[in-house]
PDB file of C-alpha atoms (C1' of nucleotides) in Angstrom:
ATOM      1  CA  MET A 977       3.098 -12.725  23.654  1.00  0.00           C
ATOM      2  CA  LYS A 978       6.759 -12.270  22.780  1.00  0.00           C
ATOM      3  CA  ASP A 979       8.583  -8.970  22.354  1.00  0.00           C
ATOM      4  CA  LEU A 980       8.523  -6.948  19.146  1.00  0.00           C
ATOM      5  CA  ILE A 981      12.073  -7.811  18.121  1.00  0.00           C
ATOM      6  CA  TYR A 982      11.002 -11.439  17.914  1.00  0.00           C
ATOM      7  CA  TYR A 983       8.031 -10.627  15.642  1.00  0.00           C
ATOM      8  CA  ALA A 984      10.109  -8.236  13.508  1.00  0.00           C
ATOM      9  CA  ASP A 985      12.651 -11.022  12.940  1.00  0.00           C
ATOM     10  CA  LEU A 986       9.816 -13.451  12.217  1.00  0.00           C
ATOM     11  CA  ALA A 987       8.288 -11.033   9.661  1.00  0.00           C
ATOM     12  CA  LYS A 988      11.677 -10.598   7.971  1.00  0.00           C
ATOM     13  CA  SER A 989      12.228 -14.337   7.863  1.00  0.00           C
ATOM     14  CA  ILE A 990       8.744 -14.900   6.341  1.00  0.00           C
ATOM     15  CA  LEU A 991       9.136 -12.214   3.688  1.00  0.00           C
ATOM     16  CA  GLU A 992      12.671 -13.145   2.682  1.00  0.00           C
ATOM     17  CA  ASP A 993      11.724 -16.775   2.123  1.00  0.00           C
ATOM     18  CA  GLU A 994      11.481 -16.544  -1.674  1.00  0.00           C
ATOM     19  CA  LYS A 995       8.236 -14.584  -1.481  1.00  0.00           C
ATOM     20  CA  LYS A 996       7.022 -12.331  -4.317  1.00  0.00           C
ATOM     21  CA  TYR A 997       7.495  -9.363  -1.987  1.00  0.00           C
ATOM     22  CA  PHE A 998      11.194 -10.190  -1.670  1.00  0.00           C
ATOM     23  CA  HIS A 999      11.691 -10.721  -5.422  1.00  0.00           C
ATOM     24  CA  ASP A1000       9.925  -7.438  -6.201  1.00  0.00           C
ATOM     25  CA  LYS A1001      12.240  -5.626  -3.797  1.00  0.00           C
ATOM     26  CA  LYS A1002      15.317  -7.180  -5.388  1.00  0.00           C
ATOM     27  CA  ILE A1003      14.157  -6.028  -8.837  1.00  0.00           C
ATOM     28  CA  ILE A1004      13.661  -2.445  -7.656  1.00  0.00           C
ATOM     29  CA  LYS A1005      17.047  -2.449  -5.919  1.00  0.00           C
ATOM     30  CA  LYS A1006      18.639  -3.724  -9.124  1.00  0.00           C
ATOM     31  CA  ILE A1007      17.085  -0.860 -11.117  1.00  0.00           C
ATOM     32  CA  PHE A1008      18.564   1.620  -8.630  1.00  0.00           C
ATOM     33  CA  GLU A1009      22.020   0.064  -9.003  1.00  0.00           C
ATOM     34  CA  LEU A1010      21.855  -0.035 -12.811  1.00  0.00           C
ATOM     35  CA  THR A1011      20.610   3.551 -13.190  1.00  0.00           C
ATOM     36  CA  SER A1012      23.163   4.838 -10.715  1.00  0.00           C
ATOM     37  CA  LYS A1013      25.870   4.497 -13.382  1.00  0.00           C
ATOM     38  CA  ASN A1014      24.108   7.082 -15.553  1.00  0.00           C
ATOM     39  CA  TYR A1015      22.271   9.086 -12.915  1.00  0.00           C
ATOM     40  CA  ASP A1016      20.058  11.718 -14.518  1.00  0.00           C
ATOM     41  CA  ILE A1017      16.421  12.808 -14.633  1.00  0.00           C
ATOM     42  CA  HIS A1018      15.528   9.759 -16.751  1.00  0.00           C
ATOM     43  CA  ALA A1019      17.087   7.464 -14.165  1.00  0.00           C
ATOM     44  CA  ILE A1020      14.856   9.014 -11.517  1.00  0.00           C
ATOM     45  CA  ILE A1021      11.765   8.644 -13.735  1.00  0.00           C
ATOM     46  CA  SER A1022      12.630   4.985 -14.375  1.00  0.00           C
ATOM     47  CA  ARG A1023      13.036   4.306 -10.662  1.00  0.00           C
ATOM     48  CA  LEU A1024       9.797   6.050  -9.718  1.00  0.00           C
ATOM     49  CA  THR A1025       7.915   4.186 -12.458  1.00  0.00           C
ATOM     50  CA  ILE A1026       9.181   0.809 -11.249  1.00  0.00           C
ATOM     51  CA  ILE A1027       8.356   1.570  -7.603  1.00  0.00           C
ATOM     52  CA  ASP A1028       4.938   2.893  -8.587  1.00  0.00           C
ATOM     53  CA  SER A1029       4.286  -0.253 -10.567  1.00  0.00           C
ATOM     54  CA  TYR A1030       5.306  -2.741  -7.884  1.00  0.00           C
ATOM     55  CA  TYR A1031       3.852  -0.892  -4.901  1.00  0.00           C
ATOM     56  CA  SER A1032       0.674   0.215  -6.721  1.00  0.00           C
ATOM     57  CA  THR A1033       1.033   3.776  -5.529  1.00  0.00           C
ATOM     58  CA  GLN A1034      -1.042   4.765  -8.582  1.00  0.00           C
ATOM     59  CA  MET A1035       1.100   7.779  -9.451  1.00  0.00           C
ATOM     60  CA  ASN A1036       0.914   6.807 -13.128  1.00  0.00           C
ATOM     61  CA  LYS A1037      -2.806   7.535 -12.906  1.00  0.00           C
ATOM     62  CA  ARG A1038      -2.116  11.198 -12.166  1.00  0.00           C
ATOM     63  CA  TYR A1039      -1.222  13.292 -15.171  1.00  0.00           C
ATOM     64  CA  PHE A1040       2.458  14.327 -15.055  1.00  0.00           C
ATOM     65  CA  GLY A1041       2.799  13.011 -11.481  1.00  0.00           C
ATOM     66  CA  ILE A1042       5.970  11.002 -11.927  1.00  0.00           C
ATOM     67  CA  GLU A1043       7.623  13.695 -14.067  1.00  0.00           C
ATOM     68  CA  ASP A1044       6.849  16.323 -11.408  1.00  0.00           C
ATOM     69  CA  ILE A1045       8.393  14.253  -8.615  1.00  0.00           C
ATOM     70  CA  ALA A1046      11.434  13.380 -10.730  1.00  0.00           C
ATOM     71  CA  ASN A1047      12.015  17.056 -11.501  1.00  0.00           C
ATOM     72  CA  LYS A1048      11.755  17.953  -7.835  1.00  0.00           C
ATOM     73  CA  ILE A1049      14.237  15.226  -6.806  1.00  0.00           C
ATOM     74  CA  TRP A1050      16.606  16.290  -9.592  1.00  0.00           C
ATOM     75  CA  GLU A1051      16.375  19.916  -8.485  1.00  0.00           C
ATOM     76  CA  LEU A1052      17.466  18.963  -4.935  1.00  0.00           C
ATOM     77  CA  TYR A1053      21.154  18.386  -5.628  1.00  0.00           C
ATOM     78  CA  GLY A1054      21.428  17.921  -9.416  1.00  0.00           C
ATOM     79  CA  ASN A1055      23.584  14.985 -10.418  1.00  0.00           C
ATOM     80  CA  ASN A1056      25.053  14.583  -6.913  1.00  0.00           C
ATOM     81  CA  GLU A1057      23.209  11.385  -6.043  1.00  0.00           C
ATOM     82  CA  LYS A1058      25.281  10.783  -2.908  1.00  0.00           C
ATOM     83  CA  LYS A1059      24.066  14.092  -1.505  1.00  0.00           C
ATOM     84  CA  VAL A1060      20.432  13.048  -2.036  1.00  0.00           C
ATOM     85  CA  GLU A1061      21.122   9.781  -0.212  1.00  0.00           C
ATOM     86  CA  THR A1062      22.811  11.540   2.709  1.00  0.00           C
ATOM     87  CA  ALA A1063      19.976  14.064   2.980  1.00  0.00           C
ATOM     88  CA  PHE A1064      17.403  11.262   3.147  1.00  0.00           C
ATOM     89  CA  ILE A1065      19.403   9.383   5.816  1.00  0.00           C
ATOM     90  CA  GLU A1066      19.771  12.522   7.933  1.00  0.00           C
ATOM     91  CA  PHE A1067      16.084  13.313   7.481  1.00  0.00           C
ATOM     92  CA  ALA A1068      15.158   9.833   8.726  1.00  0.00           C
ATOM     93  CA  GLU A1069      17.187  10.418  11.876  1.00  0.00           C
ATOM     94  CA  SER A1070      15.919  13.956  12.411  1.00  0.00           C
ATOM     95  CA  PRO A1071      13.258  15.330  10.000  1.00  0.00           C
ATOM     96  CA  SER A1072      14.324  18.974  10.012  1.00  0.00           C
ATOM     97  CA  ASN A1073      15.854  19.540   6.561  1.00  0.00           C
ATOM     98  CA  GLU A1074      13.485  22.071   4.947  1.00  0.00           C
ATOM     99  CA  ILE A1075      14.458  21.037   1.410  1.00  0.00           C
ATOM    100  CA  ILE A1076      13.526  17.408   2.011  1.00  0.00           C
ATOM    101  CA  LEU A1077      10.435  18.507   3.929  1.00  0.00           C
ATOM    102  CA  SER A1078       9.253  20.491   0.921  1.00  0.00           C
ATOM    103  CA  LEU A1079       9.882  17.474  -1.300  1.00  0.00           C
ATOM    104  CA  PHE A1080       7.391  15.528   0.806  1.00  0.00           C
ATOM    105  CA  ASN A1081       4.910  18.358   1.254  1.00  0.00           C
ATOM    106  CA  ASP A1082       4.676  19.599  -2.340  1.00  0.00           C
ATOM    107  CA  ASN A1083       1.826  18.643  -4.654  1.00  0.00           C
ATOM    108  CA  TYR A1084       2.542  16.563  -7.755  1.00  0.00           C
ATOM    109  CA  GLY A1085       0.558  15.895 -10.909  1.00  0.00           C
ATOM    110  CA  ILE A1086      -2.777  17.211 -12.055  1.00  0.00           C
ATOM    111  CA  LYS A1087      -6.281  15.822 -12.400  1.00  0.00           C
ATOM    112  CA  LYS A1088      -8.103  15.383 -15.668  1.00  0.00           C
ATOM    113  CA  ASP A1089      -9.606  18.863 -15.327  1.00  0.00           C
ATOM    114  CA  GLY A1090      -6.186  20.439 -14.764  1.00  0.00           C
ATOM    115  CA  GLU A1091      -6.652  20.907 -11.027  1.00  0.00           C
ATOM    116  CA  GLU A1092      -3.712  20.131  -8.701  1.00  0.00           C
ATOM    117  CA  TYR A1093      -3.753  16.598  -7.387  1.00  0.00           C
ATOM    118  CA  GLY A1094      -1.923  16.361  -4.067  1.00  0.00           C
ATOM    119  CA  LYS A1095       1.080  15.031  -2.209  1.00  0.00           C
ATOM    120  CA  ALA A1096       2.981  11.833  -2.926  1.00  0.00           C
ATOM    121  CA  ILE A1097       4.414  11.027   0.504  1.00  0.00           C
ATOM    122  CA  SER A1098       4.075   7.290   0.102  1.00  0.00           C
ATOM    123  CA  LEU A1099       5.883   7.028  -3.246  1.00  0.00           C
ATOM    124  CA  ILE A1100       8.647   9.469  -2.231  1.00  0.00           C
ATOM    125  CA  SER A1101       9.250   7.587   1.027  1.00  0.00           C
ATOM    126  CA  LYS A1102       9.615   4.363  -0.945  1.00  0.00           C
ATOM    127  CA  TYR A1103      12.077   6.093  -3.292  1.00  0.00           C
ATOM    128  CA  ALA A1104      14.056   7.250  -0.239  1.00  0.00           C
ATOM    129  CA  TYR A1105      13.916   3.738   1.210  1.00  0.00           C
ATOM    130  CA  PHE A1106      15.657   2.275  -1.846  1.00  0.00           C
ATOM    131  CA  GLN A1107      17.940   5.280  -2.423  1.00  0.00           C
ATOM    132  CA  THR A1108      19.351   4.877   1.097  1.00  0.00           C
ATOM    133  CA  ASN A1109      19.641   1.090   0.959  1.00  0.00           C
ATOM    134  CA  PHE A1110      16.704   0.724   3.379  1.00  0.00           C
ATOM    135  CA  LYS A1111      17.841   3.375   5.861  1.00  0.00           C
ATOM    136  CA  PHE A1112      14.570   5.328   5.507  1.00  0.00           C
ATOM    137  CA  PRO A1113      11.149   4.323   6.877  1.00  0.00           C
ATOM    138  CA  ILE A1114       8.391   3.617   4.353  1.00  0.00           C
ATOM    139  CA  TYR A1115       5.262   5.736   4.832  1.00  0.00           C
ATOM    140  CA  ASP A1116       1.995   4.285   3.637  1.00  0.00           C
ATOM    141  CA  ASN A1117      -1.517   3.629   4.821  1.00  0.00           C
ATOM    142  CA  LEU A1118      -0.740   0.117   6.024  1.00  0.00           C
ATOM    143  CA  ALA A1119       2.000   1.399   8.304  1.00  0.00           C
ATOM    144  CA  ARG A1120      -0.089   4.378   9.419  1.00  0.00           C
ATOM    145  CA  LYS A1121      -2.961   2.104  10.415  1.00  0.00           C
ATOM    146  CA  VAL A1122      -0.847  -0.508  12.177  1.00  0.00           C
ATOM    147  CA  LEU A1123       1.677   1.685  14.014  1.00  0.00           C
ATOM    148  CA  PRO A1124      -0.834   3.247  16.502  1.00  0.00           C
ATOM    149  CA  LYS A1125      -2.296  -0.171  17.277  1.00  0.00           C
ATOM    150  CA  ILE A1126       1.099  -1.698  18.076  1.00  0.00           C
ATOM    151  CA  PHE A1127       1.928   1.343  20.221  1.00  0.00           C
ATOM    152  CA  LYS A1128      -1.342   0.778  22.083  1.00  0.00           C
ATOM    153  CA  LEU A1129      -0.444  -2.847  22.728  1.00  0.00           C
ATOM    154  CA  TYR A1130       3.230  -2.499  23.631  1.00  0.00           C
ATOM    155  CA  PHE A1131       3.949   1.089  24.635  1.00  0.00           C
ATOM    156  CA  THR A1132       0.905   2.349  26.520  1.00  0.00           C
ATOM    157  CA  ASN A1133       2.797   5.391  27.815  1.00  0.00           C
ATOM    158  CA  VAL A1134       2.989   6.889  24.291  1.00  0.00           C
ATOM    159  CA  LYS A1135      -0.219   7.817  22.478  1.00  0.00           C
ATOM    160  CA  ILE A1136       0.047   7.715  18.700  1.00  0.00           C
ATOM    161  CA  THR A1137      -3.009   8.081  16.449  1.00  0.00           C
ATOM    162  CA  MET A1138      -3.431   7.808  12.707  1.00  0.00           C
ATOM    163  CA  LYS A1139      -4.217  11.499  12.611  1.00  0.00           C
ATOM    164  CA  SER A1140      -1.140  12.444  14.617  1.00  0.00           C
ATOM    165  CA  ILE A1141       1.189  10.736  12.130  1.00  0.00           C
ATOM    166  CA  GLU A1142      -0.484  12.154   9.038  1.00  0.00           C
ATOM    167  CA  ASN A1143       2.456  14.364   8.105  1.00  0.00           C
ATOM    168  CA  ILE A1144       5.873  12.954   7.323  1.00  0.00           C
ATOM    169  CA  LYS A1145       7.671  14.790  10.119  1.00  0.00           C
ATOM    170  CA  ASN A1146       5.433  13.389  12.880  1.00  0.00           C
ATOM    171  CA  TYR A1147       5.426   9.988  11.217  1.00  0.00           C
ATOM    172  CA  ILE A1148       9.220   9.766  11.230  1.00  0.00           C
ATOM    173  CA  ASN A1149       9.376  10.991  14.818  1.00  0.00           C
ATOM    174  CA  ALA A1150       6.870   8.278  15.796  1.00  0.00           C
ATOM    175  CA  ILE A1151       8.861   5.634  13.943  1.00  0.00           C
ATOM    176  CA  ASN A1152      12.005   6.735  15.747  1.00  0.00           C
ATOM    177  CA  ILE A1153      10.252   6.483  19.139  1.00  0.00           C
ATOM    178  CA  PHE A1154       9.073   3.040  18.055  1.00  0.00           C
ATOM    179  CA  LYS A1155      12.614   2.176  16.993  1.00  0.00           C
ATOM    180  CA  SER A1156      14.139   3.057  20.359  1.00  0.00           C
ATOM    181  CA  ASN A1157      11.289   1.609  22.480  1.00  0.00           C
ATOM    182  CA  SER A1158      11.203  -1.664  20.571  1.00  0.00           C
ATOM    183  CA  ARG A1159      14.985  -1.813  20.153  1.00  0.00           C
ATOM    184  CA  ILE A1160      14.410  -2.839  16.527  1.00  0.00           C
ATOM    185  CA  ASN A1161      17.324  -0.810  15.273  1.00  0.00           C
ATOM    186  CA  ASP A1162      16.550  -1.317  11.608  1.00  0.00           C
ATOM    187  CA  TYR A1163      14.021   0.537   9.401  1.00  0.00           C
ATOM    188  CA  ASN A1164      13.862  -2.457   7.091  1.00  0.00           C
ATOM    189  CA  LYS A1165      12.763  -4.792   9.888  1.00  0.00           C
ATOM    190  CA  ILE A1166      10.256  -2.222  11.133  1.00  0.00           C
ATOM    191  CA  ASP A1167       8.846  -2.012   7.606  1.00  0.00           C
ATOM    192  CA  ASN A1168       8.627  -5.818   7.422  1.00  0.00           C
ATOM    193  CA  LEU A1169       6.774  -5.925  10.734  1.00  0.00           C
ATOM    194  CA  LEU A1170       4.281  -3.155   9.890  1.00  0.00           C
ATOM    195  CA  TRP A1171       3.748  -4.231   6.281  1.00  0.00           C
ATOM    196  CA  LEU A1172       3.166  -7.904   7.055  1.00  0.00           C
ATOM    197  CA  THR A1173       0.850  -7.070   9.945  1.00  0.00           C
ATOM    198  CA  GLY A1174      -1.095  -4.703   7.700  1.00  0.00           C
ATOM    199  CA  LYS A1175      -1.347  -7.148   4.815  1.00  0.00           C
ATOM    200  CA  ILE A1176      -2.666  -9.937   7.052  1.00  0.00           C
ATOM    201  CA  ARG A1177      -5.089  -7.562   8.763  1.00  0.00           C
ATOM    202  CA  GLU A1178      -6.404  -6.489   5.350  1.00  0.00           C
ATOM    203  CA  GLY A1179      -6.673 -10.132   4.285  1.00  0.00           C
ATOM    204  CA  ASN A1180      -4.364  -9.761   1.305  1.00  0.00           C
ATOM    205  CA  LEU A1181      -2.096 -12.794   0.991  1.00  0.00           C
ATOM    206  CA  SER A1182      -0.985 -12.691  -2.634  1.00  0.00           C
ATOM    207  CA  LEU A1183       2.389 -11.077  -1.924  1.00  0.00           C
ATOM    208  CA  ILE A1184       2.951 -13.054   1.267  1.00  0.00           C
ATOM    209  CA  LEU A1185       2.522 -16.599  -0.012  1.00  0.00           C
ATOM    210  CA  LYS A1186       4.343 -18.328  -2.828  1.00  0.00           C
ATOM    211  CA  LYS A1187       2.127 -18.993  -5.869  1.00  0.00           C
ATOM    212  CA  ASP A1188       1.717 -22.715  -5.105  1.00  0.00           C
ATOM    213  CA  GLU A1189       1.043 -21.971  -1.429  1.00  0.00           C
ATOM    214  CA  TYR A1190      -1.627 -19.467  -2.379  1.00  0.00           C
ATOM    215  CA  ILE A1191      -3.331 -21.854  -4.798  1.00  0.00           C
ATOM    216  CA  ASP A1192      -3.092 -24.623  -2.200  1.00  0.00           C
ATOM    217  CA  PHE A1193      -4.706 -22.410   0.452  1.00  0.00           C
ATOM    218  CA  VAL A1194      -7.568 -21.384  -1.844  1.00  0.00           C
ATOM    219  CA  ASN A1195      -8.106 -24.981  -3.002  1.00  0.00           C
ATOM    220  CA  THR A1196      -8.218 -26.182   0.612  1.00  0.00           C
ATOM    221  CA  LEU A1197     -10.895 -23.595   1.348  1.00  0.00           C
ATOM    222  CA  LYS A1198     -12.804 -24.733  -1.733  1.00  0.00           C
ATOM    223  CA  SER A1199     -12.505 -28.441  -0.844  1.00  0.00           C
ATOM    224  CA  LYS A1200     -13.887 -27.751   2.608  1.00  0.00           C
ATOM    225  CA  LYS A1201     -16.693 -25.745   0.966  1.00  0.00           C
ATOM    226  CA  ILE A1202     -15.807 -22.831   3.235  1.00  0.00           C
ATOM    227  CA  PHE A1203     -16.714 -20.285   0.559  1.00  0.00           C
ATOM    228  CA  GLU A1204     -20.194 -21.807   0.376  1.00  0.00           C
ATOM    229  CA  LYS A1205     -20.707 -22.244   4.114  1.00  0.00           C
ATOM    230  CA  GLU A1206     -20.202 -18.652   5.092  1.00  0.00           C
ATOM    231  CA  GLU A1207     -20.737 -15.266   3.616  1.00  0.00           C
ATOM    232  CA  ILE A1208     -17.341 -13.725   2.841  1.00  0.00           C
ATOM    233  CA  ASN A1209     -17.686 -10.055   3.559  1.00  0.00           C
ATOM    234  CA  LYS A1210     -15.268  -8.189   1.327  1.00  0.00           C
ATOM    235  CA  ASP A1211     -14.954  -5.441   3.918  1.00  0.00           C
ATOM    236  CA  ASP A1212     -13.915  -7.909   6.583  1.00  0.00           C
ATOM    237  CA  LYS A1213     -11.488 -10.177   4.806  1.00  0.00           C
ATOM    238  CA  SER A1214      -8.985  -9.851   7.653  1.00  0.00           C
ATOM    239  CA  SER A1215     -11.015 -11.797  10.186  1.00  0.00           C
ATOM    240  CA  PHE A1216     -11.614 -14.420   7.509  1.00  0.00           C
ATOM    241  CA  VAL A1217      -7.872 -14.932   6.924  1.00  0.00           C
ATOM    242  CA  LEU A1218      -7.169 -14.999  10.660  1.00  0.00           C
ATOM    243  CA  LYS A1219     -10.035 -17.428  11.214  1.00  0.00           C
ATOM    244  CA  TRP A1220      -8.698 -19.928   8.699  1.00  0.00           C
ATOM    245  CA  SER A1221      -4.959 -19.240   9.110  1.00  0.00           C
ATOM    246  CA  ASP A1222      -4.416 -22.755  10.482  1.00  0.00           C
ATOM    247  CA  LEU A1223      -5.066 -24.052   6.963  1.00  0.00           C
ATOM    248  CA  LEU A1224      -1.892 -22.314   5.809  1.00  0.00           C
ATOM    249  CA  LYS A1225       1.061 -24.693   5.590  1.00  0.00           C
ATOM    250  CA  ASP A1226       3.703 -22.186   6.688  1.00  0.00           C
ATOM    251  CA  GLU A1227       4.255 -22.508  10.454  1.00  0.00           C
ATOM    252  CA  LYS A1228       5.931 -19.097  10.584  1.00  0.00           C
ATOM    253  CA  ILE A1229       2.907 -17.342   9.040  1.00  0.00           C
ATOM    254  CA  ILE A1230       0.550 -19.215  11.355  1.00  0.00           C
ATOM    255  CA  GLU A1231       2.603 -17.982  14.312  1.00  0.00           C
ATOM    256  CA  PHE A1232       2.638 -14.423  12.923  1.00  0.00           C
ATOM    257  CA  CYS A1233      -1.159 -14.539  12.557  1.00  0.00           C
ATOM    258  CA  GLU A1234      -1.307 -15.182  16.319  1.00  0.00           C
ATOM    259  CA  PHE A1235       0.548 -11.890  16.817  1.00  0.00           C
ATOM    260  CA  VAL A1236      -1.795 -10.076  14.404  1.00  0.00           C
ATOM    261  CA  ARG A1237      -4.841 -11.368  16.325  1.00  0.00           C
ATOM    262  CA  ASN A1238      -3.674  -9.327  19.325  1.00  0.00           C
ATOM    263  CA  ILE A1239      -3.497  -6.102  17.298  1.00  0.00           C
ATOM    264  CA  LYS A1240      -6.947  -4.622  17.942  1.00  0.00           C
TER     265      LYS A1240
ATOM    266  C1'  DT B1338     -19.313 -16.064 -33.950  1.00  0.00           C
ATOM    267  C1'  DG B1339     -17.505 -11.597 -33.393  1.00  0.00           C
ATOM    268  C1'  DT B1340     -17.940  -7.064 -31.605  1.00  0.00           C
ATOM    269  C1'  DA B1341     -19.374  -3.558 -28.433  1.00  0.00           C
ATOM    270  C1'  DG B1342     -20.764  -2.191 -24.073  1.00  0.00           C
ATOM    271  C1'  DT B1343     -20.995  -2.720 -19.036  1.00  0.00           C
ATOM    272  C1'  DA B1344     -19.574  -3.995 -14.437  1.00  0.00           C
ATOM    273  C1'  DA B1345     -16.362  -5.475 -11.076  1.00  0.00           C
ATOM    274  C1'  DC B1346     -11.849  -5.585  -9.365  1.00  0.00           C
ATOM    275  C1'  DG B1347      -7.329  -4.102  -7.791  1.00  0.00           C
ATOM    276  C1'  DA B1348      -4.507  -0.681  -4.658  1.00  0.00           C
ATOM    277  C1'  DG B1349      -3.169   3.606  -2.267  1.00  0.00           C
ATOM    278  C1'  DT B1350      -4.307   8.328  -1.601  1.00  0.00           C
ATOM    279  C1'  DG B1351      -6.695  12.364   0.130  1.00  0.00           C
ATOM    280  C1'  DA B1352     -11.053  14.397   1.188  1.00  0.00           C
ATOM    281  C1'  DA B1353     -15.282  14.121   3.435  1.00  0.00           C
ATOM    282  C1'  DC B1354     -17.972  12.308   6.789  1.00  0.00           C
ATOM    283  C1'  DT B1355     -19.214  10.162  11.357  1.00  0.00           C
ATOM    284  C1'  DT B1356     -18.345   9.015  16.054  1.00  0.00           C
ATOM    285  C1'  DC B1357     -16.689   9.780  20.594  1.00  0.00           C
TER     286       DC B1357
ATOM    287  C1'  DG C 366     -12.231  19.135  18.353  1.00  0.00           C
ATOM    288  C1'  DA C 367      -9.813  14.990  17.779  1.00  0.00           C
ATOM    289  C1'  DA C 368      -9.875  10.477  16.141  1.00  0.00           C
ATOM    290  C1'  DG C 369     -11.467   7.050  13.291  1.00  0.00           C
ATOM    291  C1'  DT C 370     -13.957   5.456   9.191  1.00  0.00           C
ATOM    292  C1'  DT C 371     -15.838   5.696   4.656  1.00  0.00           C
ATOM    293  C1'  DC C 372     -15.885   7.134   0.041  1.00  0.00           C
ATOM    294  C1'  DA C 373     -14.397   8.852  -4.443  1.00  0.00           C
ATOM    295  C1'  DC C 374     -10.781   8.960  -7.463  1.00  0.00           C
ATOM    296  C1'  DT C 375      -7.835   6.783 -11.080  1.00  0.00           C
ATOM    297  C1'  DC C 376      -7.761   3.367 -15.327  1.00  0.00           C
ATOM    298  C1'  DG C 377      -6.127  -1.191 -17.234  1.00  0.00           C
ATOM    299  C1'  DT C 378      -7.708  -5.773 -17.112  1.00  0.00           C
ATOM    300  C1'  DT C 379     -10.991  -9.363 -16.999  1.00  0.00           C
ATOM    301  C1'  DA C 380     -15.492 -11.398 -17.107  1.00  0.00           C
ATOM    302  C1'  DC C 381     -19.901 -11.155 -18.469  1.00  0.00           C
ATOM    303  C1'  DT C 382     -23.987  -9.693 -21.303  1.00  0.00           C
ATOM    304  C1'  DA C 383     -26.369  -7.959 -25.354  1.00  0.00           C
ATOM    305  C1'  DC C 384     -26.757  -7.486 -30.019  1.00  0.00           C
ATOM    306  C1'  DA C 385     -25.769  -7.760 -35.049  1.00  0.00           C
TER     307       DA C 385
END
DNA sequence: TGTAGTAACGAGTGAACTTC
DNA sequence: GAAGTTCACTCGTTACTACA
């Protein structure tokens, strides 16, 4: 098994090869650039809506969720967007700024019955990721699941669990330990590594393959009557993808699947 | 044939539950 | 008690079934 820098570079190279993931990211980045010219509360709402849509963070399903977050971000430093960006970058390096901490720890939106919903760490971290031009680590369940397993495989002297990185402060500290231990000095590459590992583990290939590659893969499975030969357990799609990864045409993804197989 | 109703699916989150 | 896993939530879309 090679070192993590190699697999982080491989993940980046896979995802930036005209994949839907890469195009989606470019669209979101474009929205940030366009709305920066007239930065106001509506710009923030637009950005959050786009991120929510592409990353399926489901904030639109909460009543008033996006508006609440937008208001909170706007209240941070008003129309001084640069100050928001700087605060996020500093928080990523050392998560001690109480204002940013409260942004992550506040509850947003309400349920149908008017009860408070909960936090929105994932969506806010993605907003910070784009606001800082990828100088902020993305927090989501994929990363939270994968990070402890990679630690277990590569850095046995540090014990990280899903529970221990539940809050944003501990999560960022863990990412920064990961960053220095792995020498992957780039939050974007770390995100690529964790996200791609998570997606393959979960058996979700739609954002990883090009449309024709995806159709080709599914058709190959059909032609070999693989769907008929074995019961596809929807709760265990990951092992299915890893089992048949050799049928994928992309050599880089096949190699990355080898790495994912070692993540227990 | 058209309409209405039902079920399954997608994805990420947080809460609740189970296991060690 | 900590860690890990499962489940419910959310609702638009799609596919399927039942009925007029």
